[in-house]
PDB file of C-alpha atoms in Angstrom:
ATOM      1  CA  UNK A   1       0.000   0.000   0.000  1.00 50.00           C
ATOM      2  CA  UNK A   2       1.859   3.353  -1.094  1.00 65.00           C
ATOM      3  CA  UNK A   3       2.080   5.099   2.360  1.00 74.00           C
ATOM      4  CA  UNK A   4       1.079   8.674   0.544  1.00 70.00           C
ATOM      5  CA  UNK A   5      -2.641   7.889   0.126  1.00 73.00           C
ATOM      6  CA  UNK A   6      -2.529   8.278   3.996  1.00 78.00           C
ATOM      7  CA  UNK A   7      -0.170  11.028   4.330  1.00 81.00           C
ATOM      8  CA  UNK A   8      -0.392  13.518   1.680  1.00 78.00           C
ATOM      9  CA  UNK A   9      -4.487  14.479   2.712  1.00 80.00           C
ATOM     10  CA  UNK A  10      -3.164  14.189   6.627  1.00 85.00           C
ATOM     11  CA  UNK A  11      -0.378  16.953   5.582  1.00 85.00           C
ATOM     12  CA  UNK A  12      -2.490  18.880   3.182  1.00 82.00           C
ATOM     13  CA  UNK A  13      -5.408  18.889   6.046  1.00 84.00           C
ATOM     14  CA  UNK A  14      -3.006  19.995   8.802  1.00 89.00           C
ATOM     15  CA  UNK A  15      -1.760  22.400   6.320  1.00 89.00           C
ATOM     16  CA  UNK A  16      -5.311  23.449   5.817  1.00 85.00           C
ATOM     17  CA  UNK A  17      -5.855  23.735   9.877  1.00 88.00           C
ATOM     18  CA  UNK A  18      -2.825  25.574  10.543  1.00 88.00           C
ATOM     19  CA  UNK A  19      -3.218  28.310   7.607  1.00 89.00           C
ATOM     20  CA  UNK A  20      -6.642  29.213   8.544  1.00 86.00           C
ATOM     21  CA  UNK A  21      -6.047  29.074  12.594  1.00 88.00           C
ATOM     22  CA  UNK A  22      -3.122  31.517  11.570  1.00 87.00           C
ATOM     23  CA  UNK A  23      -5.008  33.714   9.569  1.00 86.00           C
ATOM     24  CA  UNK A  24      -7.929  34.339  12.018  1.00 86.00           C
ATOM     25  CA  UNK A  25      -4.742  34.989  14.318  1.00 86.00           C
ATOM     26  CA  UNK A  26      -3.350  37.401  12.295  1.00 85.00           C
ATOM     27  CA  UNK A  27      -7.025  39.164  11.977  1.00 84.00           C
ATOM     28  CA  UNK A  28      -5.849  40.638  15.741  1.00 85.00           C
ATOM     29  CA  UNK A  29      -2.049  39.884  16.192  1.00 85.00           C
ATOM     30  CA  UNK A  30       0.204  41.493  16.685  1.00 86.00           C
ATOM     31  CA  UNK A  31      -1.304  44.234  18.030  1.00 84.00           C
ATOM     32  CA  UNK A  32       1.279  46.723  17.302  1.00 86.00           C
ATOM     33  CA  UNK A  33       3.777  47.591  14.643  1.00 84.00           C
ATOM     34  CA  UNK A  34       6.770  44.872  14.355  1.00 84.00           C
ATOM     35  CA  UNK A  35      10.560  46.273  13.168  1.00 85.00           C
ATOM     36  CA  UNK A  36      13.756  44.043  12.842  1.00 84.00           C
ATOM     37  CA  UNK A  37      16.681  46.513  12.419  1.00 80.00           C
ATOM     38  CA  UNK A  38      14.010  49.150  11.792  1.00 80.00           C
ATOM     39  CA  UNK A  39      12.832  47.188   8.989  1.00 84.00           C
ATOM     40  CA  UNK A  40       9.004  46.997   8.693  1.00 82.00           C
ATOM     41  CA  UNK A  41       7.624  43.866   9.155  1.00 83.00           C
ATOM     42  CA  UNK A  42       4.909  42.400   6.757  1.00 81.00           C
ATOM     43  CA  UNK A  43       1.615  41.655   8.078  1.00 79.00           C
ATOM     44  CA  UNK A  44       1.861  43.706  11.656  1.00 84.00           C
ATOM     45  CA  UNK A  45       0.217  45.011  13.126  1.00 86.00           C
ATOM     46  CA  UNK A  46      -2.890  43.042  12.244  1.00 85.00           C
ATOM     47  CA  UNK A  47      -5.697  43.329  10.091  1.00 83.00           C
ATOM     48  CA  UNK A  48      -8.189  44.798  12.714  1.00 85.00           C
ATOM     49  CA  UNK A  49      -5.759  47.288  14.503  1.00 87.00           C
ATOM     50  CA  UNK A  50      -4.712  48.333  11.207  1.00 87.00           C
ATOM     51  CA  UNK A  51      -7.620  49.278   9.680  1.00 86.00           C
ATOM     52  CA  UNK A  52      -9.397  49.860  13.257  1.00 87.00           C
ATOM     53  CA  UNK A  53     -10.322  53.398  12.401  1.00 88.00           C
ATOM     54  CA  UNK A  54     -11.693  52.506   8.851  1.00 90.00           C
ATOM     55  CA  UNK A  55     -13.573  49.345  10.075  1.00 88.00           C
ATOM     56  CA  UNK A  56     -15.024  52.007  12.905  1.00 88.00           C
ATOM     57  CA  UNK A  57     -16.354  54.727  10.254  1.00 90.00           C
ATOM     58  CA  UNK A  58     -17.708  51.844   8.117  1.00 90.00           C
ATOM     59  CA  UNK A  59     -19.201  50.023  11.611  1.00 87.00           C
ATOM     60  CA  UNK A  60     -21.245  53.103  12.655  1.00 88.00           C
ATOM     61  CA  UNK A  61     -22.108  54.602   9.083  1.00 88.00           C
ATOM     62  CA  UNK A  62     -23.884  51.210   8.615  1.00 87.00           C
ATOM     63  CA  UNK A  63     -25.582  51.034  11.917  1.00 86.00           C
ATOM     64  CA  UNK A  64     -26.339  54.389  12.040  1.00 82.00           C
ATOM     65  CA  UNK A  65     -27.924  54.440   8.209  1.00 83.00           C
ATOM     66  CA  UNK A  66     -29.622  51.273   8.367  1.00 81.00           C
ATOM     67  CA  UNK A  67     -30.039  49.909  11.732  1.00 82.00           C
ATOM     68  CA  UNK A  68     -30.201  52.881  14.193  1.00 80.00           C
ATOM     69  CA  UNK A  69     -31.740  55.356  12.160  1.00 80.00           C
ATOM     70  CA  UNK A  70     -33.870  58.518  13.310  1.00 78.00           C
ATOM     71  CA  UNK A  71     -36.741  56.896  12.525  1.00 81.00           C
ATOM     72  CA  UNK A  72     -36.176  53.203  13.646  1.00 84.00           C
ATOM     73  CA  UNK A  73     -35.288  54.631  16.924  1.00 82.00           C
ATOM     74  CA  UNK A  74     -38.675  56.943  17.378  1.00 82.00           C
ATOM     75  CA  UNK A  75     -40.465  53.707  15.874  1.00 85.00           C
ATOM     76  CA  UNK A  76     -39.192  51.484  18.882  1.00 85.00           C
ATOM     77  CA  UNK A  77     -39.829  54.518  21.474  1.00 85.00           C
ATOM     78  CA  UNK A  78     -43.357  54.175  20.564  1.00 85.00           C
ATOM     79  CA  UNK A  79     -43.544  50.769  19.904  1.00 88.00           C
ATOM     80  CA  UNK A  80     -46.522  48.223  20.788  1.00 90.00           C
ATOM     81  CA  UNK A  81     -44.348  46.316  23.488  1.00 91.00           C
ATOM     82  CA  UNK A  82     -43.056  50.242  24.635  1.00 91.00           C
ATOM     83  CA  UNK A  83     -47.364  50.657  25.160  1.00 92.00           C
ATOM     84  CA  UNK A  84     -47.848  47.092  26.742  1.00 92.00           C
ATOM     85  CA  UNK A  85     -45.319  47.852  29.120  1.00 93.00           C
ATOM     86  CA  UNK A  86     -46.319  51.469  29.647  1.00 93.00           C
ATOM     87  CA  UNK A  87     -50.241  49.952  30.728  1.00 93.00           C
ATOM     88  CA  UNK A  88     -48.850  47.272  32.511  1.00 93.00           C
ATOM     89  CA  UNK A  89     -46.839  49.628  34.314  1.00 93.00           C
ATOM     90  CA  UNK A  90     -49.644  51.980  34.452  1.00 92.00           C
ATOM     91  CA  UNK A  91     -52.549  49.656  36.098  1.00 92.00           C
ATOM     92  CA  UNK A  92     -50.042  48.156  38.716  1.00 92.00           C
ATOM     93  CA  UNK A  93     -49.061  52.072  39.812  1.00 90.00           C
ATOM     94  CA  UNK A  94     -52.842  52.826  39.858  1.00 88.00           C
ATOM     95  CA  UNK A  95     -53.616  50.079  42.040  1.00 90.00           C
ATOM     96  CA  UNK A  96     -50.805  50.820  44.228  1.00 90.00           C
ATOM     97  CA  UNK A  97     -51.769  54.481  44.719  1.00 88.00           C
ATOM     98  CA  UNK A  98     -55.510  53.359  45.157  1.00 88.00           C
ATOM     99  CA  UNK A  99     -54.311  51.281  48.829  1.00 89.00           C
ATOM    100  CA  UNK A 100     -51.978  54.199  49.685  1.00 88.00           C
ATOM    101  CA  UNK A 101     -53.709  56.244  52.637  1.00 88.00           C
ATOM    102  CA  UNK A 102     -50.867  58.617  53.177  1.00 91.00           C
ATOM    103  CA  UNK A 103     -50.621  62.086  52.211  1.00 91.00           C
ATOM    104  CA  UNK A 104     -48.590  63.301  49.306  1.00 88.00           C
ATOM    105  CA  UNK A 105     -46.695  65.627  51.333  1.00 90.00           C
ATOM    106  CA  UNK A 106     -45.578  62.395  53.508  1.00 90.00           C
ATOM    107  CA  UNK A 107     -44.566  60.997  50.265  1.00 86.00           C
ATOM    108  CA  UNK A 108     -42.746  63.455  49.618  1.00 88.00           C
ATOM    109  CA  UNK A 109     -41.054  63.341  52.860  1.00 89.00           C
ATOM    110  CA  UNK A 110     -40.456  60.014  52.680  1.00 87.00           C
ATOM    111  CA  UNK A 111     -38.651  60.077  49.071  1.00 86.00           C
ATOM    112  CA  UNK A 112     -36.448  63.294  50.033  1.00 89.00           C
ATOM    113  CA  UNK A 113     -38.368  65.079  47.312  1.00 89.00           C
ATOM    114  CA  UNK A 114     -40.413  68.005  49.602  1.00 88.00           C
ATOM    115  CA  UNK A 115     -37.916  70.952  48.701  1.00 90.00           C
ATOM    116  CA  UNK A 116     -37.138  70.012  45.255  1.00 90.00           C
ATOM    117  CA  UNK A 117     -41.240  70.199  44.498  1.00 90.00           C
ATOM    118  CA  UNK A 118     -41.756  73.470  47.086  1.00 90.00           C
ATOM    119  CA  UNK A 119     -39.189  75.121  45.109  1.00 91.00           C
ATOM    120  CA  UNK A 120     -40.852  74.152  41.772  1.00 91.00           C
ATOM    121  CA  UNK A 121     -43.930  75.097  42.796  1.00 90.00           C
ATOM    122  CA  UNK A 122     -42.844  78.546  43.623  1.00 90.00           C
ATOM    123  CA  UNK A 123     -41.392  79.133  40.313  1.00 91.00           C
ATOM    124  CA  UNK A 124     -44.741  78.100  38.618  1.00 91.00           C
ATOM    125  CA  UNK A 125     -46.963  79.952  40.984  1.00 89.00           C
ATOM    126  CA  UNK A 126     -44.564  82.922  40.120  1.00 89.00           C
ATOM    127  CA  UNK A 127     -44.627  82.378  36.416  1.00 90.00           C
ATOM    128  CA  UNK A 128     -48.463  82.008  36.208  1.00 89.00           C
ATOM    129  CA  UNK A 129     -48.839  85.146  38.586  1.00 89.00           C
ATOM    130  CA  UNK A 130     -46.800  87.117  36.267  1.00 88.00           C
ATOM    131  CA  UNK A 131     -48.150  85.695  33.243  1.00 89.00           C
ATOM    132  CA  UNK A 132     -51.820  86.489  34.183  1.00 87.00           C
ATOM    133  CA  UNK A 133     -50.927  89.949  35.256  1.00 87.00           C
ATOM    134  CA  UNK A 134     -49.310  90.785  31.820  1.00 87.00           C
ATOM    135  CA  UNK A 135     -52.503  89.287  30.215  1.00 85.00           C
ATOM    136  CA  UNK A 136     -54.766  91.385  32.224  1.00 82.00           C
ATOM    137  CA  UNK A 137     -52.096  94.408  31.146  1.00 82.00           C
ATOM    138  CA  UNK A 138     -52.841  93.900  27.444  1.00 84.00           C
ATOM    139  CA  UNK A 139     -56.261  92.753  27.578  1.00 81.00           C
ATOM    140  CA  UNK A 140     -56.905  95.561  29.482  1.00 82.00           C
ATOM    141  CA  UNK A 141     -58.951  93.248  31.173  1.00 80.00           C
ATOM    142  CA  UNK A 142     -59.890  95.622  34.145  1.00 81.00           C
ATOM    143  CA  UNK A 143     -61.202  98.393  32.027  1.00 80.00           C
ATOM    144  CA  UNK A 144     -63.711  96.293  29.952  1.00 83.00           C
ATOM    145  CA  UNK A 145     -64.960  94.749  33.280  1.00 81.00           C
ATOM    146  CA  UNK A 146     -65.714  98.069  34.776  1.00 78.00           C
ATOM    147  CA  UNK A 147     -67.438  99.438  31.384  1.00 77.00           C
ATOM    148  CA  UNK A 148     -69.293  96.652  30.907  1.00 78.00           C
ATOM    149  CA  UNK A 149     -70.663  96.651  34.701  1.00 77.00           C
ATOM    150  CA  UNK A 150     -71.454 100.176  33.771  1.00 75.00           C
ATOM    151  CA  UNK A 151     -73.066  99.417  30.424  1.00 75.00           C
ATOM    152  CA  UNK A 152     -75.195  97.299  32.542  1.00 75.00           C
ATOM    153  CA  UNK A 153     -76.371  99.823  35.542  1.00 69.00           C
ATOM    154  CA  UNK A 154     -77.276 101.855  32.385  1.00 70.00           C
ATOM    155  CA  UNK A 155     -79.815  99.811  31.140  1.00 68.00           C
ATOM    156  CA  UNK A 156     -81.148  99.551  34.225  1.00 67.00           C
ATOM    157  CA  UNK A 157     -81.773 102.812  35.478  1.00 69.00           C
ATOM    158  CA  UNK A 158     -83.953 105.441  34.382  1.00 62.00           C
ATOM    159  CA  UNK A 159     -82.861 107.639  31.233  1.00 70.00           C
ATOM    160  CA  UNK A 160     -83.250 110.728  32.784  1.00 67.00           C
ATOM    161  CA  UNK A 161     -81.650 109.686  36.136  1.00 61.00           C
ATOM    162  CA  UNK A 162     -78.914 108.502  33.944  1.00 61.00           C
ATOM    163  CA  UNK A 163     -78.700 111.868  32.378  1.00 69.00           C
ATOM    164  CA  UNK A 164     -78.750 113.483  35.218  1.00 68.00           C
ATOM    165  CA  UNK A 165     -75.696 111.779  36.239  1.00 67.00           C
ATOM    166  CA  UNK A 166     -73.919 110.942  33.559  1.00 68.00           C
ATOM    167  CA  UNK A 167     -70.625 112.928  33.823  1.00 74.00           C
ATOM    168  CA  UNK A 168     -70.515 111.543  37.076  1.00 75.00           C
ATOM    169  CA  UNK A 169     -71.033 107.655  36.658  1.00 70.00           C
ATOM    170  CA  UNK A 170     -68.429 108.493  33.509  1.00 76.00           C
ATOM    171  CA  UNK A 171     -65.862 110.067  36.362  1.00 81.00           C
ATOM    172  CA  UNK A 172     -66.977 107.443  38.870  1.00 78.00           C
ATOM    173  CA  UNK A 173     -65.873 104.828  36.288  1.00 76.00           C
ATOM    174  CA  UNK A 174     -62.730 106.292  34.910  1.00 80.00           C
ATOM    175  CA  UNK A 175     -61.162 106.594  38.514  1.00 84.00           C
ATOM    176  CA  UNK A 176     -62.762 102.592  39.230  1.00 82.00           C
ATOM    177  CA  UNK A 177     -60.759 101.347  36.121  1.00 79.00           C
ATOM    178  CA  UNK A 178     -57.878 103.506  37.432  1.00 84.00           C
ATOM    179  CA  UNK A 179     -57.590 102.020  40.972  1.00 84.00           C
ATOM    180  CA  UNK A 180     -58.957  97.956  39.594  1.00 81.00           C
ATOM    181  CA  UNK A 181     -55.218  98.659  37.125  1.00 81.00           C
ATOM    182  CA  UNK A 182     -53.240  99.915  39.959  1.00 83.00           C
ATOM    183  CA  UNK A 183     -54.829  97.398  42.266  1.00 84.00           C
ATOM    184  CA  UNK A 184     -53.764  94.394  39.861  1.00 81.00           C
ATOM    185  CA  UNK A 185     -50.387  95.852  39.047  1.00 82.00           C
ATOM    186  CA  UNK A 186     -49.650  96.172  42.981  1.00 82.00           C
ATOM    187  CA  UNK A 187     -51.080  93.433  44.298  1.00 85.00           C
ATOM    188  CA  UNK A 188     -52.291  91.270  41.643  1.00 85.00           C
ATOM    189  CA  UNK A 189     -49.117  88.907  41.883  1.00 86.00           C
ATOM    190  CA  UNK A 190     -49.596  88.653  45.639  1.00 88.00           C
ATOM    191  CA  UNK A 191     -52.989  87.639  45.373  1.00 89.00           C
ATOM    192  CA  UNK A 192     -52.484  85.002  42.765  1.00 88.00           C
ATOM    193  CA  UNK A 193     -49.493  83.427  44.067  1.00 90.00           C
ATOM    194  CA  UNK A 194     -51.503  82.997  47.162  1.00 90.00           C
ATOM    195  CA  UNK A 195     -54.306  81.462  45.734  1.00 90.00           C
ATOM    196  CA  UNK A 196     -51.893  78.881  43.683  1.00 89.00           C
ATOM    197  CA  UNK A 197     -50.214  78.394  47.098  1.00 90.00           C
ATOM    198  CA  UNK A 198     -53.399  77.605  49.234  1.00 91.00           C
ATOM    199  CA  UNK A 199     -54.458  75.224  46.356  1.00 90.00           C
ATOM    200  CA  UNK A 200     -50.542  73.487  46.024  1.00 89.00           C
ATOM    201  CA  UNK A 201     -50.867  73.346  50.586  1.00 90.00           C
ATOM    202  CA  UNK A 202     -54.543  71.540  50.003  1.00 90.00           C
ATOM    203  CA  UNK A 203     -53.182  69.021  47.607  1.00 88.00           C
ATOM    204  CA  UNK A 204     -50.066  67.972  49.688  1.00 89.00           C
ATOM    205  CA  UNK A 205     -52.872  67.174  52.390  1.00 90.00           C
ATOM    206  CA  UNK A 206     -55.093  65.095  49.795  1.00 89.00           C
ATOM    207  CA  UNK A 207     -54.587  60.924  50.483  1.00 91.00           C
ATOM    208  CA  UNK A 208     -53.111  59.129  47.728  1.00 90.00           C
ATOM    209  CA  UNK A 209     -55.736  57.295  47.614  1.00 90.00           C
ATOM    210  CA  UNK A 210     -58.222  59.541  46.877  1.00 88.00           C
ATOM    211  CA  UNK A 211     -56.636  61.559  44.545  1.00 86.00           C
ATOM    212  CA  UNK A 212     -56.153  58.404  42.236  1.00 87.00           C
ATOM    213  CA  UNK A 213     -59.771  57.490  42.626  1.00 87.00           C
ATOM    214  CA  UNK A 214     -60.433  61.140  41.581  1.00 85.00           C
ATOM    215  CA  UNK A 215     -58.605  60.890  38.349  1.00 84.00           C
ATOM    216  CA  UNK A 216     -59.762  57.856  37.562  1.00 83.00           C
ATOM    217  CA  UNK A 217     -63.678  59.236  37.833  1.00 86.00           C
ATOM    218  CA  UNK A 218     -62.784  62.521  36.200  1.00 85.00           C
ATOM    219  CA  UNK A 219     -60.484  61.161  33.561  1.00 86.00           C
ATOM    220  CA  UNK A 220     -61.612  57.955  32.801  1.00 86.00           C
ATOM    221  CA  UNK A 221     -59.126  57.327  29.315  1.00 89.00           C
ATOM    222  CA  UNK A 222     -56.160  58.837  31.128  1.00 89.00           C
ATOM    223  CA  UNK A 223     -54.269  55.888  30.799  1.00 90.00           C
ATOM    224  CA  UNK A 224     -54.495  56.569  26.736  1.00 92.00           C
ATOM    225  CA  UNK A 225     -54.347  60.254  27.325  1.00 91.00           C
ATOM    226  CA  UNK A 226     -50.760  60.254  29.042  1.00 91.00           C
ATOM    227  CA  UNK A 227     -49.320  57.615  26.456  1.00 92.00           C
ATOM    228  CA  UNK A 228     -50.545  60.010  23.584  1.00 90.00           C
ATOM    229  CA  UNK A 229     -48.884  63.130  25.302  1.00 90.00           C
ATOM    230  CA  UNK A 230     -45.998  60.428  25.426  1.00 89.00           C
ATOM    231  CA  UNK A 231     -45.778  59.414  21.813  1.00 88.00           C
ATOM    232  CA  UNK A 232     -46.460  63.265  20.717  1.00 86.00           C
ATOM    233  CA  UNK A 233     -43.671  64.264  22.854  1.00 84.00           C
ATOM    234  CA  UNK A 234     -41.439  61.550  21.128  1.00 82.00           C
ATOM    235  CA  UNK A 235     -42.386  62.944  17.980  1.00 80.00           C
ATOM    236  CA  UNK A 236     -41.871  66.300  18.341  1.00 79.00           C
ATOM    237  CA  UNK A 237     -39.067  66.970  21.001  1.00 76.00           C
ATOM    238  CA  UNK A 238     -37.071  63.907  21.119  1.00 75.00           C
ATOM    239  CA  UNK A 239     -37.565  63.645  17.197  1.00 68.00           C
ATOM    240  CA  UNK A 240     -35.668  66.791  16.867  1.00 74.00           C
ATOM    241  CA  UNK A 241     -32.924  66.090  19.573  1.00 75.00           C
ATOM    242  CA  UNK A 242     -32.398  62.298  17.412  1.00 71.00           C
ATOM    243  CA  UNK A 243     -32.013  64.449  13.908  1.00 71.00           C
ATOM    244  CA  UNK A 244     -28.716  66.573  15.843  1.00 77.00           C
ATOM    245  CA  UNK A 245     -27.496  63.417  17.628  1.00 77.00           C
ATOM    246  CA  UNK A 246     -24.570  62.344  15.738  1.00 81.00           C
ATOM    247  CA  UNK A 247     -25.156  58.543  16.489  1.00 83.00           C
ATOM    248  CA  UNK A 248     -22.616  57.249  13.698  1.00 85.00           C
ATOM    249  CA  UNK A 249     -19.791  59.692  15.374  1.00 88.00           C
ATOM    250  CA  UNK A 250     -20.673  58.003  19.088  1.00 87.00           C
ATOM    251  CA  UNK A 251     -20.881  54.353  17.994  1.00 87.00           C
ATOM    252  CA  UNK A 252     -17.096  55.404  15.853  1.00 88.00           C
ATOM    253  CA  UNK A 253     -15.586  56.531  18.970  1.00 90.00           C
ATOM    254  CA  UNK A 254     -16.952  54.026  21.397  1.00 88.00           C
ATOM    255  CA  UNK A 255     -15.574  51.291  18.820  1.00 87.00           C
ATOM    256  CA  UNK A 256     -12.251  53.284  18.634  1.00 87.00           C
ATOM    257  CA  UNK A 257     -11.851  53.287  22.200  1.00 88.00           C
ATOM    258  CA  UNK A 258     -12.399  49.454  22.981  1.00 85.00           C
ATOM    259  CA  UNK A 259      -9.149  48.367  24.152  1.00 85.00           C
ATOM    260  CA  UNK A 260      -7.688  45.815  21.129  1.00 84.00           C
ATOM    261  CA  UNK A 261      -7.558  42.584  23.539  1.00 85.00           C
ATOM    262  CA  UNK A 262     -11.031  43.418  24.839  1.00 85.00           C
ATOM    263  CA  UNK A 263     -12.104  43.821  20.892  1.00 82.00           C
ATOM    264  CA  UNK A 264     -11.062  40.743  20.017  1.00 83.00           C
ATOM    265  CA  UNK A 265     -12.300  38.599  23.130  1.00 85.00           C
ATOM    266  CA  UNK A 266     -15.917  40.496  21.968  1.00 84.00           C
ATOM    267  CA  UNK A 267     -15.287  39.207  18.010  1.00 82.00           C
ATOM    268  CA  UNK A 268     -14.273  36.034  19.159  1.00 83.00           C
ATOM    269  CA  UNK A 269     -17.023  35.621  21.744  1.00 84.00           C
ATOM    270  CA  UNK A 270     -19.549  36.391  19.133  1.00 83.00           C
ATOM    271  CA  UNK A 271     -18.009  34.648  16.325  1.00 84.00           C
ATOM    272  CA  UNK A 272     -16.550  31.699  18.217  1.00 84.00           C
ATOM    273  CA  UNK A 273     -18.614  29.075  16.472  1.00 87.00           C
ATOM    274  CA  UNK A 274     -17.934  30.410  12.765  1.00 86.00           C
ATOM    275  CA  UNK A 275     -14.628  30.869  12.920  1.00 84.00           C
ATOM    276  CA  UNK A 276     -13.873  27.699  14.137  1.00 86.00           C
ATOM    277  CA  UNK A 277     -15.861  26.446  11.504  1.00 88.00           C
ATOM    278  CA  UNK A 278     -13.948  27.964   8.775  1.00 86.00           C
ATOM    279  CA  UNK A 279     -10.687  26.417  10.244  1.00 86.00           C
ATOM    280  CA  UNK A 280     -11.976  22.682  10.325  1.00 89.00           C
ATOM    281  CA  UNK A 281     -13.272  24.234   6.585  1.00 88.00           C
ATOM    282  CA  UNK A 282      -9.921  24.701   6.023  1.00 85.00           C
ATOM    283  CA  UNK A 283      -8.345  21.250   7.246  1.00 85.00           C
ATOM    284  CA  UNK A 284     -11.176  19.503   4.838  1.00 88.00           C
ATOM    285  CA  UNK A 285      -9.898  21.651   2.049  1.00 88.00           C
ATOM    286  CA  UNK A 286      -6.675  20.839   2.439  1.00 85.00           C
ATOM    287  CA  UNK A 287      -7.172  16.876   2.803  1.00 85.00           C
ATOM    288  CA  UNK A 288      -9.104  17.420  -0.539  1.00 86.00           C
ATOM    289  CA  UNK A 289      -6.792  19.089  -2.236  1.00 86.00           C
ATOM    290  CA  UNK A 290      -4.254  15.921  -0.637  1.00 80.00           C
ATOM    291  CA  UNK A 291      -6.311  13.310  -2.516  1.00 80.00           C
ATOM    292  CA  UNK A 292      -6.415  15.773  -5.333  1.00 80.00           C
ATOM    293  CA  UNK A 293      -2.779  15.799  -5.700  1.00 77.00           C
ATOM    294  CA  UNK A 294      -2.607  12.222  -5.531  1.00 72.00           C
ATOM    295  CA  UNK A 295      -4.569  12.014  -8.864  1.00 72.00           C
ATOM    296  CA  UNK A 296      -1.432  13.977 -10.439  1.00 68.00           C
ATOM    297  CA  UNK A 297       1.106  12.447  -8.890  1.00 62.00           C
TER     298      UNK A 297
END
């Protein structure tokens, strides 16, 4: 029996094994540059670290064209399993709140969260006060009042009577509209911040518990409502902040900055079954190409 039909596929095979172990080596290693006598090495630093920046721009132009796109992203922000998990999230909350019997200033309390919401509600009982004061400013809001409570009393006294006095209802409600406009410039703010104040104090004092029943009567679809001011939100303000996120420059510079030995543990983890696949590929292609040679020989 010639000895070569056994030993020239068991050469070409190990040939095959050995090439294609190298080459997914040499995918990674070395790392860095190689010199002899400051000659250049062939081949080093690998493939990978080589090219690392180019395979990063190519990595995140693909995933951020294709894959992580503006709209895939607002797509899976607003997503049926996003709204099953909203609701479930939603009814076990509800129920929750609907056993709770302590105030929502004790909540508050309890989470640390009392300041941070007293200080918020100043600033919006602030910002309404002054907004409702500048409305009243342009509206002239005090002055129609006044004329029209006038226009009234005229139609119901008697014409003469009412010319009789006219100049001095017409005085009467000049200097009225005068002091209602100095009235709301001076103490307007004070009045309304109190009144958002008294109504803030009586909430904090409300049971959980019955505030949740309350929405629940008054609202009855608020569960829909909030996840439609949710999905319009996505679509409006977190739409524009996705169109000026630069995700292709992120995912480049998170791939630049992975560590080469952590890059390739990652490649290899993920990979592990194909590429040892294409090296016992490799050793069949070489006993093959054994028997092949065989025929020639």
């Amino acid at each position: 029996m010639n000895i070569q039909i056994i030993t020239a596929p068991l050469i070409g095979g190990l040939i095959g094994l050995i090439t294609n172990s190298l080459a997914i080596k040499m995918l990674f290693r070395p790392y860095q540059e190689k010199r002899i006598a400051g000659i250049h090495i062939p081949f080093t630093p690998g493939l990978i670290p080589k090219e690392k920046p180019r395979i990063a721009h190519a990595i995140a132009q693909v995933i951020s064209s294709y894959i992580l796109d503006e709209k895939t992203i607002l797509s899976a922000l607003a997503s049926d399993s996003m709204k099953e998990a909203y609701e479930q999230k939603y009814d076990e909350k509800f129920a929750e709140w609907k056993t709770m019997d302590v105030t929502f200033a004790e909540v508050l309390q309890t989470y640390g969260w009392a300041d941070t919401v007293d200080k918020t509600e100043s600033k919006i009982a602030d910002a309404v006060s002054s907004y409702l004061i500048e409305k009243c400013r342009k509206e002239e809001l005090a002055r129609k009042w006044i004329e029209i409570a006038f226009e009234s009393l005229k139609d119901h006294i008697h014409s003469i009577v009412y010319k009789m006095g006219k100049k001095a209802l017409q005085a009467a409600r000049d200097a009225m509209i005068a002091q209602a406009e100095e009235m709301i410039e001076e103490r307007g703010k004070e009045f309304i911040t109190q009144y958002v104040d008294e109504i803030y104090a009586d909430c904090l004092n409300q049971p959980v518990w019955k505030a949740a029943v309350l929405a629940e009567e008054k609202v009855p679809d608020l569960k829909q409502k909030i996840w439609e001011q949710y999905t319009g939100l996505v679509q409006k303000k977190f739409g524009k902040f996705v169109a000026t996120l630069d995700v292709q420059s992120i995912i480049e510079q998170k791939i630049n900055d992975y560590d080469l030995q952590e890059l390739e543990n990652m490649i290899m983890e993920i990979s592990k079954k194909e590429l040892n696949a294409l090296v016992w590929l490799g050793g069949l292609l070489g006993v093959i190409m054994g028997f092949v040679n065989l025929l020639f020989y």
